Amino acid sequence: MLPVPNRFALVTGRAEGETPLTAFDAALLDAGVANVNLIKVSSILPPHAQPLAELVLPPGALVPIAYGRLVSAEPGTRIAAAVAVGRDEPGRFGMIMEHTAYASASEVEATIRRMVEESFTIRGGRPREILVRSVEHVVERCGCVFAGCVLWYGG
Amino acid sequence: MLPVPNRFALVTGRAEGETPLTAFDAALLDAGVANVNLIKVSSILPPHAQPLAELVLPPGALVPIAYGRLVSAEPGTRIAAAVAVGRDEPGRFGMIMEHTAYASASEVEATIRRMVEESFTIRGGRPREILVRSVEHVVERCGCVFAGCVLWYGG
Amino acid sequence: MLPVPNRFALVTGRAEGETPLTAFDAALLDAGVANVNLIKVSSILPPHAQPLAELVLPPGALVPIAYGRLVSAEPGTRIAAAVAVGRDEPGRFGMIMEHTAYASASEVEATIRRMVEESFTIRGGRPREILVRSVEHVVERCGCVFAGCVLWYGG
């Protein structure tokens, strides 16, 4: 089987670009995950996974990540992205949620906390700890917000 | 290279939720694949891959899967999903197809059998065996159907 | 961590099909990547990655790939896809871009060269070498163009 990640990092980014693709690429740069090959996954924190103090990814590496992004080309529009990790007991797996909206950072944070709680409710549990990171951006020309949870490996 | 899967399992699920995301998560729970990191792939059954009698996935594992899903928030609507695996000779690779529609389970099963046959025709072959699993659901509030082929590993 | 690819191959394909899915499958066959499990990645060429003289993929393998595709069911429509790899210095990572449009091959090639240059500009560099492959197709009934960069492994 593929190796199960045992580290994670919550990352966010925001940027302007000439085009949606450029803006997204620049937001990935801002988040520190632009120079790798992102593999989108749905979205469980492995048991015992520990947060990374510093995220150092080899260029070109295959990097599992759960993420959300939002691009807007409407000047003046406020856009936001959030990512959250919820865990109940040490040693159990956790839930990862991503959310983006035409909203403020505090609004997407409120929403994502509810989403994490719902995902535990459906599994008959309750999160004891929720980590959240969010970002907001007011579009100038073509803007992008990005929030993700990198799943990674460490010894 | 990444390890080639040698086991597979056809899985289906259906569920109601508060939101499309919750409904999808609940359908994954119903299918037995909610607590892992799904990696979507397009969609070949490796040669010699054997069906799993029992699907046991470590929480948080990276799990290759070909899948389809359909969410509807129209009460009373019938939705269905099917997954199929076709093989011709033992030892050759097989074809995996997924299909979802506003239809009954028997309708998506008929469609997916044709899809598997077409995929063999295009490769100059003919399936000797087609395995199909399907699920249908009448939406109450916000419903989701899900069908997939997990690619996995066994000794 | 997952093994970092050290080989790459630019591939293109075009085909007609009965349905969009069949056309896509046939375009993958034309490109030589139909009988594997494609894992879509965003899109960095690992340092020191070398081009493959011949692309031989084991059936059912998990194959990281950055790709674009376009399907049209409008007879007479011209569609095109291009993939490009840009590198500056030997030993540094490179940028992979994909692009599809209702256009000719030469038009998507021009666009993708600009995209590669922009992706270097944003990183404060300049590509010394850009490899491009493109394909165009005039739709008969239901046509598909496909262009991708396979990331692979070699000794």
mmCIF file of N, CA, C and O in Angstrom, chain C residues 3-99:
data_model
loop_
_atom_site.group_PDB
_atom_site.id
_atom_site.type_symbol
_atom_site.label_atom_id
_atom_site.label_comp_id
_atom_site.label_asym_id
_atom_site.label_seq_id
_atom_site.Cartn_x
_atom_site.Cartn_y
_atom_site.Cartn_z
ATOM 1 N N PRO C 3 7.494 8.043 -3.719
ATOM 2 C CA PRO C 3 8.719 8.205 -4.497
ATOM 3 C C PRO C 3 8.606 9.356 -5.505
ATOM 4 O O PRO C 3 7.582 9.507 -6.174
ATOM 5 N N VAL C 4 9.660 10.170 -5.594
ATOM 6 C CA VAL C 4 9.655 11.312 -6.510
ATOM 7 C C VAL C 4 9.983 10.831 -7.925
ATOM 8 O O VAL C 4 11.003 10.166 -8.129
ATOM 9 N N PRO C 5 9.130 11.143 -8.898
ATOM 10 C CA PRO C 5 9.416 10.709 -10.273
ATOM 11 C C PRO C 5 10.735 11.294 -10.779
ATOM 12 O O PRO C 5 11.122 12.407 -10.425
ATOM 13 N N ASN C 6 11.423 10.544 -11.637
ATOM 14 C CA ASN C 6 12.669 11.028 -12.228
ATOM 15 C C ASN C 6 12.682 10.900 -13.759
ATOM 16 O O ASN C 6 13.717 11.067 -14.391
ATOM 17 N N ARG C 7 11.555 10.591 -14.327
ATOM 18 C CA ARG C 7 11.403 10.549 -15.780
ATOM 19 C C ARG C 7 10.114 11.261 -16.157
ATOM 20 O O ARG C 7 9.189 11.352 -15.345
ATOM 21 N N PHE C 8 10.040 11.718 -17.401
ATOM 22 C CA PHE C 8 8.778 12.295 -17.860
ATOM 23 C C PHE C 8 8.601 12.021 -19.346
ATOM 24 O O PHE C 8 9.563 11.703 -20.064
ATOM 25 N N ALA C 9 7.346 12.152 -19.789
ATOM 26 C CA ALA C 9 7.027 12.008 -21.211
ATOM 27 C C ALA C 9 5.848 12.909 -21.533
ATOM 28 O O ALA C 9 4.840 12.888 -20.826
ATOM 29 N N LEU C 10 6.005 13.719 -22.577
ATOM 30 C CA LEU C 10 4.883 14.525 -23.081
ATOM 31 C C LEU C 10 4.094 13.683 -24.066
ATOM 32 O O LEU C 10 4.676 13.109 -24.994
ATOM 33 N N VAL C 11 2.785 13.603 -23.848
ATOM 34 C CA VAL C 11 1.944 12.762 -24.703
ATOM 35 C C VAL C 11 0.713 13.543 -25.152
ATOM 36 O O VAL C 11 0.207 14.406 -24.427
ATOM 37 N N THR C 12 0.252 13.232 -26.359
ATOM 38 C CA THR C 12 -0.983 13.832 -26.862
ATOM 39 C C THR C 12 -1.817 12.771 -27.561
ATOM 40 O O THR C 12 -1.281 11.757 -28.033
ATOM 41 N N GLY C 13 -3.124 13.021 -27.625
ATOM 42 C CA GLY C 13 -4.003 12.095 -28.325
ATOM 43 C C GLY C 13 -5.253 12.808 -28.815
ATOM 44 O O GLY C 13 -5.624 13.862 -28.297
ATOM 45 N N ARG C 14 -5.868 12.235 -29.817
ATOM 46 C CA ARG C 14 -7.141 12.755 -30.312
ATOM 47 C C ARG C 14 -7.952 11.590 -30.822
ATOM 48 O O ARG C 14 -7.381 10.594 -31.314
ATOM 49 N N ALA C 15 -9.276 11.706 -30.700
ATOM 50 C CA ALA C 15 -10.117 10.578 -31.104
ATOM 51 C C ALA C 15 -11.577 11.000 -31.183
ATOM 52 O O ALA C 15 -11.987 12.007 -30.604
ATOM 53 N N GLU C 16 -12.325 10.197 -31.919
ATOM 54 C CA GLU C 16 -13.783 10.271 -31.935
ATOM 55 C C GLU C 16 -14.355 9.170 -31.052
ATOM 56 O O GLU C 16 -13.707 8.130 -30.857
ATOM 57 N N GLY C 17 -15.570 9.402 -30.533
ATOM 58 C CA GLY C 17 -16.234 8.379 -29.748
ATOM 59 C C GLY C 17 -17.741 8.512 -29.845
ATOM 60 O O GLY C 17 -18.253 9.482 -30.397
ATOM 61 N N GLU C 18 -18.426 7.505 -29.303
ATOM 62 C CA GLU C 18 -19.892 7.549 -29.279
ATOM 63 C C GLU C 18 -20.373 8.580 -28.265
ATOM 64 O O GLU C 18 -21.357 9.262 -28.476
ATOM 65 N N THR C 19 -19.664 8.654 -27.147
ATOM 66 C CA THR C 19 -20.030 9.548 -26.053
ATOM 67 C C THR C 19 -18.775 10.292 -25.598
ATOM 68 O O THR C 19 -17.656 9.917 -25.954
ATOM 69 N N PRO C 20 -18.941 11.354 -24.798
ATOM 70 C CA PRO C 20 -17.749 12.048 -24.293
ATOM 71 C C PRO C 20 -16.790 11.106 -23.568
ATOM 72 O O PRO C 20 -15.569 11.194 -23.758
ATOM 73 N N LEU C 21 -17.320 10.170 -22.767
ATOM 74 C CA LEU C 21 -16.443 9.260 -22.035
ATOM 75 C C LEU C 21 -15.690 8.326 -22.976
ATOM 76 O O LEU C 21 -14.486 8.090 -22.823
ATOM 77 N N THR C 22 -16.390 7.792 -23.976
ATOM 78 C CA THR C 22 -15.733 6.926 -24.957
ATOM 79 C C THR C 22 -14.681 7.687 -25.746
ATOM 80 O O THR C 22 -13.590 7.181 -26.021
ATOM 81 N N ALA C 23 -15.004 8.935 -26.114
ATOM 82 C CA ALA C 23 -14.040 9.745 -26.873
ATOM 83 C C ALA C 23 -12.790 10.010 -26.037
ATOM 84 O O ALA C 23 -11.662 9.951 -26.544
ATOM 85 N N PHE C 24 -12.977 10.284 -24.761
ATOM 86 C CA PHE C 24 -11.833 10.524 -23.879
ATOM 87 C C PHE C 24 -10.990 9.269 -23.749
ATOM 88 O O PHE C 24 -9.752 9.306 -23.876
ATOM 89 N N ASP C 25 -11.651 8.154 -23.534
ATOM 90 C CA ASP C 25 -10.943 6.876 -23.422
ATOM 91 C C ASP C 25 -10.143 6.599 -24.701
ATOM 92 O O ASP C 25 -8.974 6.192 -24.646
ATOM 93 N N ALA C 26 -10.758 6.870 -25.849
ATOM 94 C CA ALA C 26 -10.069 6.622 -27.129
ATOM 95 C C ALA C 26 -8.892 7.591 -27.314
ATOM 96 O O ALA C 26 -7.852 7.221 -27.878
ATOM 97 N N ALA C 27 -9.044 8.825 -26.842
ATOM 98 C CA ALA C 27 -7.927 9.779 -26.927
ATOM 99 C C ALA C 27 -6.776 9.338 -26.021
ATOM 100 O O ALA C 27 -5.597 9.497 -26.370
ATOM 101 N N LEU C 28 -7.101 8.769 -24.860
ATOM 102 C CA LEU C 28 -6.060 8.219 -23.989
ATOM 103 C C LEU C 28 -5.334 7.063 -24.673
ATOM 104 O O LEU C 28 -4.111 6.932 -24.590
ATOM 105 N N LEU C 29 -6.108 6.208 -25.346
ATOM 106 C CA LEU C 29 -5.492 5.124 -26.111
ATOM 107 C C LEU C 29 -4.540 5.681 -27.158
ATOM 108 O O LEU C 29 -3.404 5.209 -27.318
ATOM 109 N N ASP C 30 -4.999 6.720 -27.872
ATOM 110 C CA ASP C 30 -4.170 7.335 -28.911
ATOM 111 C C ASP C 30 -2.883 7.904 -28.300
ATOM 112 O O ASP C 30 -1.818 7.894 -28.930
ATOM 113 N N ALA C 31 -2.978 8.382 -27.064
ATOM 114 C CA ALA C 31 -1.817 8.973 -26.391
ATOM 115 C C ALA C 31 -0.929 7.921 -25.726
ATOM 116 O O ALA C 31 0.167 8.245 -25.247
ATOM 117 N N GLY C 32 -1.412 6.694 -25.637
ATOM 118 C CA GLY C 32 -0.608 5.627 -25.041
ATOM 119 C C GLY C 32 -0.715 5.537 -23.533
ATOM 120 O O GLY C 32 0.131 4.928 -22.882
ATOM 121 N N VAL C 33 -1.765 6.138 -22.968
ATOM 122 C CA VAL C 33 -1.908 6.120 -21.505
ATOM 123 C C VAL C 33 -3.290 5.636 -21.069
ATOM 124 O O VAL C 33 -3.781 5.994 -19.992
ATOM 125 N N ALA C 34 -3.919 4.787 -21.896
ATOM 126 C CA ALA C 34 -5.296 4.384 -21.590
ATOM 127 C C ALA C 34 -5.387 3.225 -20.611
ATOM 128 O O ALA C 34 -6.409 3.057 -19.962
ATOM 129 N N ASN C 35 -4.350 2.435 -20.500
ATOM 130 C CA ASN C 35 -4.486 1.185 -19.753
ATOM 131 C C ASN C 35 -3.844 1.240 -18.377
ATOM 132 O O ASN C 35 -3.400 0.236 -17.824
ATOM 133 N N VAL C 36 -3.818 2.443 -17.815
ATOM 134 C CA VAL C 36 -3.257 2.646 -16.476
ATOM 135 C C VAL C 36 -4.233 3.483 -15.650
ATOM 136 O O VAL C 36 -5.246 3.964 -16.153
ATOM 137 N N ASN C 37 -3.909 3.639 -14.368
ATOM 138 C CA ASN C 37 -4.714 4.468 -13.479
ATOM 139 C C ASN C 37 -4.063 5.844 -13.329
ATOM 140 O O ASN C 37 -3.103 6.010 -12.581
ATOM 141 N N LEU C 38 -4.604 6.800 -14.060
ATOM 142 C CA LEU C 38 -4.059 8.158 -14.028
ATOM 143 C C LEU C 38 -4.402 8.843 -12.713
ATOM 144 O O LEU C 38 -5.556 8.834 -12.273
ATOM 145 N N ILE C 39 -3.386 9.431 -12.087
ATOM 146 C CA ILE C 39 -3.585 10.272 -10.899
ATOM 147 C C ILE C 39 -3.217 11.693 -11.292
ATOM 148 O O ILE C 39 -2.065 11.981 -11.614
ATOM 149 N N LYS C 40 -4.208 12.571 -11.284
ATOM 150 C CA LYS C 40 -3.981 13.949 -11.737
ATOM 151 C C LYS C 40 -3.174 14.714 -10.696
ATOM 152 O O LYS C 40 -3.518 14.710 -9.515
ATOM 153 N N VAL C 41 -2.107 15.373 -11.131
ATOM 154 C CA VAL C 41 -1.299 16.175 -10.226
ATOM 155 C C VAL C 41 -1.155 17.587 -10.784
ATOM 156 O O VAL C 41 -1.335 17.833 -11.970
ATOM 157 N N SER C 42 -0.813 18.514 -9.897
ATOM 158 C CA SER C 42 -0.446 19.875 -10.300
ATOM 159 C C SER C 42 1.028 20.031 -10.039
ATOM 160 O O SER C 42 1.476 19.699 -8.957
ATOM 161 N N SER C 43 1.771 20.497 -10.793
ATOM 162 C CA SER C 43 2.341 20.206 -12.087
ATOM 163 C C SER C 43 3.725 20.801 -12.148
ATOM 164 O O SER C 43 3.988 21.840 -12.758
ATOM 165 N N ILE C 44 4.611 20.098 -11.434
ATOM 166 C CA ILE C 44 6.020 20.490 -11.342
ATOM 167 C C ILE C 44 6.887 19.338 -11.848
ATOM 168 O O ILE C 44 6.686 18.185 -11.471
ATOM 169 N N LEU C 45 7.856 19.675 -12.700
ATOM 170 C CA LEU C 45 8.803 18.662 -13.155
ATOM 171 C C LEU C 45 9.912 18.526 -12.117
ATOM 172 O O LEU C 45 10.617 19.496 -11.827
ATOM 173 N N PRO C 46 10.074 17.352 -11.518
ATOM 174 C CA PRO C 46 11.105 17.194 -10.498
ATOM 175 C C PRO C 46 12.504 17.491 -11.055
ATOM 176 O O PRO C 46 12.752 17.295 -12.245
ATOM 177 N N PRO C 47 13.387 17.978 -10.195
ATOM 178 C CA PRO C 47 14.763 18.231 -10.627
ATOM 179 C C PRO C 47 15.382 16.965 -11.210
ATOM 180 O O PRO C 47 15.097 15.859 -10.726
ATOM 181 N N HIS C 48 16.210 17.136 -12.208
ATOM 182 C CA HIS C 48 16.948 16.027 -12.815
ATOM 183 C C HIS C 48 16.054 15.034 -13.560
ATOM 184 O O HIS C 48 16.555 13.999 -14.009
ATOM 185 N N ALA C 49 14.769 15.315 -13.676
ATOM 186 C CA ALA C 49 13.909 14.386 -14.422
ATOM 187 C C ALA C 49 14.313 14.380 -15.894
ATOM 188 O O ALA C 49 14.514 15.432 -16.503
ATOM 189 N N GLN C 50 14.406 13.189 -16.433
ATOM 190 C CA GLN C 50 14.851 13.027 -17.819
ATOM 191 C C GLN C 50 13.692 12.568 -18.695
ATOM 192 O O GLN C 50 12.833 11.810 -18.245
ATOM 193 N N PRO C 51 13.696 13.006 -19.975
ATOM 194 C CA PRO C 51 12.644 12.530 -20.884
ATOM 195 C C PRO C 51 12.805 11.048 -21.183
ATOM 196 O O PRO C 51 13.920 10.537 -21.266
ATOM 197 N N LEU C 52 11.676 10.376 -21.292
ATOM 198 C CA LEU C 52 11.672 8.957 -21.649
ATOM 199 C C LEU C 52 11.725 8.827 -23.162
ATOM 200 O O LEU C 52 10.918 9.440 -23.869
ATOM 201 N N ALA C 53 12.650 8.015 -23.650
ATOM 202 C CA ALA C 53 12.687 7.757 -25.092
ATOM 203 C C ALA C 53 11.448 6.955 -25.503
ATOM 204 O O ALA C 53 10.847 7.185 -26.541
ATOM 205 N N GLU C 54 11.062 6.037 -24.644
ATOM 206 C CA GLU C 54 9.916 5.189 -24.943
ATOM 207 C C GLU C 54 9.096 5.048 -23.678
ATOM 208 O O GLU C 54 9.659 4.779 -22.610
ATOM 209 N N LEU C 55 7.799 5.241 -23.808
ATOM 210 C CA LEU C 55 6.932 5.188 -22.632
ATOM 211 C C LEU C 55 6.305 3.809 -22.528
ATOM 212 O O LEU C 55 5.444 3.449 -23.331
ATOM 213 N N VAL C 56 6.738 3.034 -21.553
ATOM 214 C CA VAL C 56 6.177 1.697 -21.331
ATOM 215 C C VAL C 56 5.617 1.661 -19.916
ATOM 216 O O VAL C 56 6.367 1.710 -18.937
ATOM 217 N N LEU C 57 4.298 1.615 -19.805
ATOM 218 C CA LEU C 57 3.642 1.656 -18.503
ATOM 219 C C LEU C 57 2.988 0.311 -18.231
ATOM 220 O O LEU C 57 2.209 -0.177 -19.058
ATOM 221 N N PRO C 58 3.254 -0.304 -17.078
ATOM 222 C CA PRO C 58 2.585 -1.567 -16.755
ATOM 223 C C PRO C 58 1.070 -1.354 -16.649
ATOM 224 O O PRO C 58 0.632 -0.385 -16.016
ATOM 225 N N PRO C 59 0.266 -2.214 -17.252
ATOM 226 C CA PRO C 59 -1.195 -2.069 -17.149
ATOM 227 C C PRO C 59 -1.647 -1.978 -15.698
ATOM 228 O O PRO C 59 -1.171 -2.741 -14.849
ATOM 229 N N GLY C 60 -2.525 -1.027 -15.427
ATOM 230 C CA GLY C 60 -3.067 -0.878 -14.082
ATOM 231 C C GLY C 60 -2.185 -0.111 -13.123
ATOM 232 O O GLY C 60 -2.579 0.108 -11.977
ATOM 233 N N ALA C 61 -0.994 0.328 -13.576
ATOM 234 C CA ALA C 61 -0.105 1.080 -12.687
ATOM 235 C C ALA C 61 -0.748 2.406 -12.273
ATOM 236 O O ALA C 61 -1.598 2.955 -12.979
ATOM 237 N N LEU C 62 -0.330 2.930 -11.119
ATOM 238 C CA LEU C 62 -0.734 4.257 -10.663
ATOM 239 C C LEU C 62 0.244 5.272 -11.264
ATOM 240 O O LEU C 62 1.428 5.268 -10.934
ATOM 241 N N VAL C 63 -0.261 6.122 -12.144
ATOM 242 C CA VAL C 63 0.607 6.986 -12.950
ATOM 243 C C VAL C 63 0.301 8.458 -12.696
ATOM 244 O O VAL C 63 -0.744 8.961 -13.129
ATOM 245 N N PRO C 64 1.207 9.179 -12.016
ATOM 246 C CA PRO C 64 1.007 10.620 -11.850
ATOM 247 C C PRO C 64 1.087 11.326 -13.214
ATOM 248 O O PRO C 64 1.988 11.026 -14.010
ATOM 249 N N ILE C 65 0.178 12.252 -13.461
ATOM 250 C CA ILE C 65 0.155 12.939 -14.750
ATOM 251 C C ILE C 65 -0.507 14.302 -14.578
ATOM 252 O O ILE C 65 -1.493 14.431 -13.856
ATOM 253 N N ALA C 66 0.077 15.305 -15.226
ATOM 254 C CA ALA C 66 -0.587 16.608 -15.365
ATOM 255 C C ALA C 66 -1.181 16.654 -16.755
ATOM 256 O O ALA C 66 -0.457 16.412 -17.723
ATOM 257 N N TYR C 67 -2.466 16.915 -16.865
ATOM 258 C CA TYR C 67 -3.057 16.870 -18.204
ATOM 259 C C TYR C 67 -4.223 17.827 -18.362
ATOM 260 O O TYR C 67 -4.812 18.297 -17.390
ATOM 261 N N GLY C 68 -4.520 18.095 -19.633
ATOM 262 C CA GLY C 68 -5.721 18.816 -20.020
ATOM 263 C C GLY C 68 -6.434 18.046 -21.103
ATOM 264 O O GLY C 68 -5.818 17.297 -21.853
ATOM 265 N N ARG C 69 -7.735 18.205 -21.170
ATOM 266 C CA ARG C 69 -8.520 17.547 -22.221
ATOM 267 C C ARG C 69 -9.687 18.447 -22.586
ATOM 268 O O ARG C 69 -10.136 19.259 -21.780
ATOM 269 N N LEU C 70 -10.163 18.271 -23.808
ATOM 270 C CA LEU C 70 -11.343 19.012 -24.252
ATOM 271 C C LEU C 70 -12.167 18.082 -25.125
ATOM 272 O O LEU C 70 -11.638 17.416 -26.013
ATOM 273 N N VAL C 71 -13.465 18.028 -24.820
ATOM 274 C CA VAL C 71 -14.394 17.210 -25.596
ATOM 275 C C VAL C 71 -15.415 18.132 -26.241
ATOM 276 O O VAL C 71 -15.884 19.078 -25.602
ATOM 277 N N SER C 72 -15.743 17.881 -27.500
ATOM 278 C CA SER C 72 -16.798 18.638 -28.169
ATOM 279 C C SER C 72 -17.666 17.711 -28.999
ATOM 280 O O SER C 72 -17.170 16.781 -29.633
ATOM 281 N N ALA C 73 -18.957 17.983 -28.986
ATOM 282 C CA ALA C 73 -19.897 17.219 -29.806
ATOM 283 C C ALA C 73 -20.483 18.094 -30.919
ATOM 284 O O ALA C 73 -21.536 17.796 -31.460
ATOM 285 N N GLU C 74 -19.768 19.184 -31.268
ATOM 286 C CA GLU C 74 -20.217 20.064 -32.344
ATOM 287 C C GLU C 74 -19.452 19.744 -33.620
ATOM 288 O O GLU C 74 -18.293 20.156 -33.779
ATOM 289 N N PRO C 75 -20.061 19.015 -34.573
ATOM 290 C CA PRO C 75 -19.355 18.657 -35.803
ATOM 291 C C PRO C 75 -18.774 19.891 -36.500
ATOM 292 O O PRO C 75 -19.416 20.940 -36.582
ATOM 293 N N GLY C 76 -17.524 19.744 -36.952
ATOM 294 C CA GLY C 76 -16.854 20.835 -37.660
ATOM 295 C C GLY C 76 -16.027 21.741 -36.768
ATOM 296 O O GLY C 76 -15.250 22.554 -37.260
ATOM 297 N N THR C 77 -16.184 21.610 -35.446
ATOM 298 C CA THR C 77 -15.431 22.450 -34.517
ATOM 299 C C THR C 77 -13.974 22.000 -34.438
ATOM 300 O O THR C 77 -13.687 20.811 -34.377
ATOM 301 N N ARG C 78 -13.069 22.981 -34.425
ATOM 302 C CA ARG C 78 -11.650 22.661 -34.253
ATOM 303 C C ARG C 78 -11.292 22.785 -32.779
ATOM 304 O O ARG C 78 -11.580 23.814 -32.159
ATOM 305 N N ILE C 79 -10.707 21.732 -32.213
ATOM 306 C CA ILE C 79 -10.284 21.752 -30.816
ATOM 307 C C ILE C 79 -8.804 21.364 -30.743
ATOM 308 O O ILE C 79 -8.303 20.647 -31.600
ATOM 309 N N ALA C 80 -8.132 21.882 -29.716
ATOM 310 C CA ALA C 80 -6.691 21.621 -29.609
ATOM 311 C C ALA C 80 -6.275 21.545 -28.151
ATOM 312 O O ALA C 80 -6.908 22.129 -27.262
ATOM 313 N N ALA C 81 -5.192 20.806 -27.924
ATOM 314 C CA ALA C 81 -4.622 20.671 -26.588
ATOM 315 C C ALA C 81 -3.105 20.748 -26.693
ATOM 316 O O ALA C 81 -2.524 20.292 -27.675
ATOM 317 N N ALA C 82 -2.498 21.340 -25.682
ATOM 318 C CA ALA C 82 -1.034 21.420 -25.650
ATOM 319 C C ALA C 82 -0.543 21.176 -24.242
ATOM 320 O O ALA C 82 -1.238 21.458 -23.260
ATOM 321 N N VAL C 83 0.665 20.633 -24.167
ATOM 322 C CA VAL C 83 1.351 20.466 -22.892
ATOM 323 C C VAL C 83 2.770 20.999 -23.082
ATOM 324 O O VAL C 83 3.344 20.870 -24.170
ATOM 325 N N ALA C 84 3.305 21.622 -22.044
ATOM 326 C CA ALA C 84 4.659 22.170 -22.150
ATOM 327 C C ALA C 84 5.408 21.965 -20.847
ATOM 328 O O ALA C 84 4.828 21.951 -19.764
ATOM 329 N N VAL C 85 6.698 21.814 -20.996
ATOM 330 C CA VAL C 85 7.614 21.738 -19.866
ATOM 331 C C VAL C 85 8.672 22.819 -20.053
ATOM 332 O O VAL C 85 9.283 22.902 -21.125
ATOM 333 N N GLY C 86 8.837 23.640 -19.018
ATOM 334 C CA GLY C 86 9.889 24.659 -19.076
ATOM 335 C C GLY C 86 10.913 24.420 -17.988
ATOM 336 O O GLY C 86 10.557 24.052 -16.868
ATOM 337 N N ARG C 87 12.177 24.618 -18.335
ATOM 338 C CA ARG C 87 13.243 24.488 -17.338
ATOM 339 C C ARG C 87 14.232 25.630 -17.498
ATOM 340 O O ARG C 87 14.450 26.126 -18.608
ATOM 341 N N ASP C 88 14.821 26.030 -16.397
ATOM 342 C CA ASP C 88 15.874 27.034 -16.538
ATOM 343 C C ASP C 88 17.247 26.381 -16.458
ATOM 344 O O ASP C 88 17.880 26.153 -17.477
ATOM 345 N N GLU C 89 17.686 26.020 -15.266
ATOM 346 C CA GLU C 89 19.025 25.440 -15.157
ATOM 347 C C GLU C 89 18.933 23.943 -14.912
ATOM 348 O O GLU C 89 18.014 23.481 -14.259
ATOM 349 N N PRO C 90 19.933 23.212 -15.393
ATOM 350 C CA PRO C 90 19.965 21.772 -15.102
ATOM 351 C C PRO C 90 19.969 21.564 -13.592
ATOM 352 O O PRO C 90 20.642 22.284 -12.857
ATOM 353 N N GLY C 91 19.202 20.630 -13.133
ATOM 354 C CA GLY C 91 19.199 20.331 -11.704
ATOM 355 C C GLY C 91 18.136 21.079 -10.932
ATOM 356 O O GLY C 91 17.892 20.766 -9.768
ATOM 357 N N ARG C 92 17.513 22.103 -11.550
ATOM 358 C CA ARG C 92 16.398 22.756 -10.876
ATOM 359 C C ARG C 92 15.091 22.134 -11.356
ATOM 360 O O ARG C 92 15.017 21.549 -12.430
ATOM 361 N N PHE C 93 14.041 22.293 -10.538
ATOM 362 C CA PHE C 93 12.749 21.779 -10.982
ATOM 363 C C PHE C 93 12.240 22.606 -12.164
ATOM 364 O O PHE C 93 12.656 23.739 -12.369
ATOM 365 N N GLY C 94 11.319 22.026 -12.915
ATOM 366 C CA GLY C 94 10.725 22.725 -14.043
ATOM 367 C C GLY C 94 9.233 22.928 -13.853
ATOM 368 O O GLY C 94 8.636 22.450 -12.880
ATOM 369 N N MET C 95 8.631 23.662 -14.764
ATOM 370 C CA MET C 95 7.197 23.938 -14.707
ATOM 371 C C MET C 95 6.499 23.169 -15.831
ATOM 372 O O MET C 95 6.966 23.136 -16.964
ATOM 373 N N ILE C 96 5.354 22.583 -15.490
ATOM 374 C CA ILE C 96 4.518 21.896 -16.473
ATOM 375 C C ILE C 96 3.226 22.685 -16.638
ATOM 376 O O ILE C 96 2.630 23.104 -15.638
ATOM 377 N N MET C 97 2.823 22.916 -17.872
ATOM 378 C CA MET C 97 1.546 23.591 -18.123
ATOM 379 C C MET C 97 0.752 22.785 -19.141
ATOM 380 O O MET C 97 1.320 22.168 -20.047
ATOM 381 N N GLU C 98 -0.562 22.809 -18.964
ATOM 382 C CA GLU C 98 -1.455 22.199 -19.945
ATOM 383 C C GLU C 98 -2.470 23.255 -20.371
ATOM 384 O O GLU C 98 -2.839 24.114 -19.572
ATOM 385 N N HIS C 99 -2.924 23.141 -21.609
ATOM 386 C CA HIS C 99 -3.889 24.125 -22.106
ATOM 387 C C HIS C 99 -4.729 23.481 -23.201
ATOM 388 O O HIS C 99 -4.215 22.762 -24.052
#
